[in-house]
GROMACS .gro file of C-alpha atoms in nm:
model
  110
    1MET     CA    1   3.237  10.659  21.452
    2THR     CA    2   3.025  10.955  21.568
    3ARG     CA    3   3.170  11.172  21.290
    4ILE     CA    4   3.027  10.931  21.034
    5LEU     CA    5   2.704  10.847  21.213
    6ARG     CA    6   2.581  11.205  21.276
    7PRO     CA    7   2.586  11.320  20.910
    8LEU     CA    8   2.430  10.990  20.805
    9LEU     CA    9   2.145  11.027  21.054
   10ALA     CA   10   2.099  11.394  20.960
   11SER     CA   11   2.074  11.301  20.592
   12LEU     CA   12   1.824  11.028  20.670
   13ALA     CA   13   1.611  11.266  20.878
   14LEU     CA   14   1.614  11.530  20.604
   15GLY     CA   15   1.515  11.269  20.349
   16LEU     CA   16   1.220  11.160  20.559
   17LEU     CA   17   1.108  11.519  20.615
   18ALA     CA   18   1.138  11.597  20.244
   19SER     CA   19   0.939  11.292  20.138
   20PRO     CA   20   0.622  11.412  19.970
   21ALA     CA   21   0.287  11.310  20.107
   22ILE     CA   22  -0.020  11.256  19.895
   23ALA     CA   23  -0.327  11.401  20.057
   24THR     CA   24  -0.653  11.565  19.967
   25ALA     CA   25  -0.885  11.778  20.173
   26ASP     CA   26  -1.160  11.538  20.078
   27GLU     CA   27  -1.279  11.306  20.356
   28HIS     CA   28  -1.281  11.023  20.104
   29ALA     CA   29  -0.925  11.070  19.981
   30GLN     CA   30  -0.847  10.881  19.664
   31SER     CA   31  -0.509  10.748  19.564
   32LEU     CA   32  -0.316  10.959  19.317
   33HIS     CA   33  -0.363  10.688  19.056
   34GLU     CA   34  -0.743  10.712  19.090
   35GLN     CA   35  -0.731  11.093  19.078
   36TYR     CA   36  -0.514  11.092  18.765
   37LYS     CA   37  -0.732  10.832  18.594
   38ASP     CA   38  -1.021  11.080  18.575
   39ALA     CA   39  -0.805  11.390  18.524
   40LYS     CA   40  -0.767  11.605  18.214
   41LYS     CA   41  -0.403  11.602  18.099
   42ASP     CA   42  -0.259  11.852  17.855
   43GLU     CA   43   0.102  11.883  17.749
   44ILE     CA   44   0.235  12.227  17.839
   45ALA     CA   45   0.559  12.414  17.773
   46PHE     CA   46   0.783  12.427  18.079
   47ALA     CA   47   0.814  12.806  18.038
   48ASN     CA   48   0.436  12.839  18.084
   49LEU     CA   49   0.437  12.686  18.434
   50PRO     CA   50   0.416  12.909  18.741
   51THR     CA   51   0.763  13.004  18.866
   52ALA     CA   52   0.730  12.803  19.188
   53ALA     CA   53   0.636  12.488  18.992
   54GLN     CA   54   0.930  12.543  18.754
   55ASN     CA   55   1.171  12.577  19.047
   56ALA     CA   56   1.042  12.260  19.215
   57ILE     CA   57   1.072  12.058  18.894
   58ARG     CA   58   1.421  12.198  18.824
   59THR     CA   59   1.525  12.087  19.172
   60TRP     CA   60   1.403  11.731  19.107
   61ALA     CA   61   1.567  11.734  18.761
   62GLU     CA   62   1.905  11.853  18.884
   63GLY     CA   63   2.165  11.666  18.681
   64GLY     CA   64   1.899  11.535  18.441
   65GLU     CA   65   1.673  11.640  18.157
   66ILE     CA   66   1.306  11.740  18.173
   67LYS     CA   67   1.152  11.537  17.889
   68LYS     CA   68   0.782  11.627  17.911
   69VAL     CA   69   0.551  11.839  18.126
   70GLU     CA   70   0.174  11.801  18.157
   71GLN     CA   71  -0.086  12.016  18.324
   72VAL     CA   72  -0.315  11.780  18.511
   73THR     CA   73  -0.657  11.911  18.607
   74LEU     CA   74  -0.817  11.682  18.863
   75LYS     CA   75  -1.190  11.620  18.875
   76ASN     CA   76  -1.221  11.860  19.171
   77GLY     CA   77  -1.058  12.138  18.963
   78GLN     CA   78  -0.722  12.125  19.137
   79VAL     CA   79  -0.426  12.176  18.900
   80GLN     CA   80  -0.094  11.994  18.924
   81TYR     CA   81   0.204  11.977  18.692
   82LYS     CA   82   0.357  11.639  18.614
   83ALA     CA   83   0.707  11.621  18.470
   84GLU     CA   84   0.895  11.330  18.320
   85ILE     CA   85   1.264  11.353  18.401
   86LYS     CA   86   1.552  11.145  18.273
   87LYS     CA   87   1.873  11.118  18.473
   88GLY     CA   88   2.111  10.892  18.289
   89LYS     CA   89   1.927  10.558  18.265
   90GLU     CA   90   1.690  10.649  18.548
   91LYS     CA   91   1.336  10.772  18.476
   92LEU     CA   92   1.157  10.986  18.733
   93GLU     CA   93   0.811  11.139  18.733
   94VAL     CA   94   0.722  11.416  18.972
   95ALA     CA   95   0.396  11.602  19.033
   96VAL     CA   96   0.392  11.949  19.186
   97THR     CA   97   0.129  12.207  19.270
   98PRO     CA   98   0.131  12.557  19.117
   99ASP     CA   99   0.294  12.685  19.437
  100GLY     CA  100   0.577  12.431  19.405
  101LYS     CA  101   0.478  12.168  19.661
  102THR     CA  102   0.565  11.814  19.560
  103VAL     CA  103   0.263  11.583  19.575
  104ALA     CA  104   0.416  11.269  19.421
  105ARG     CA  105   0.737  11.128  19.283
  106GLY     CA  106   0.839  10.792  19.144
  107GLU     CA  107   0.907  10.596  18.828
  108ASP     CA  108   0.544  10.600  18.714
  109ILE     CA  109   0.309  10.805  18.927
  110ASP     CA  110  -0.003  10.766  18.721
   0.00000   0.00000   0.00000
């Protein structure tokens, strides 16, 4: 039983630690949806992303296809890259910073 339980608990713990958090330095933090509503979005070629952002998106897309990438410039000037990924029938959107940190993931993040 312990042989099965330990790896399961370790996987669960890693999953919780890897879960992205959405935060801003702003005292009046807005939800990602509100930030994206006022953001400037431009489609961008994947090859034009910073290397760290490319690597993060490739990790999320493992086993799938990156369908579209946008550069999102928030009202405060912060830049993020949002990718639409298709894995079989599953659709995933992920937002990362230029240095590769994941800020959001889900079916429809904006």
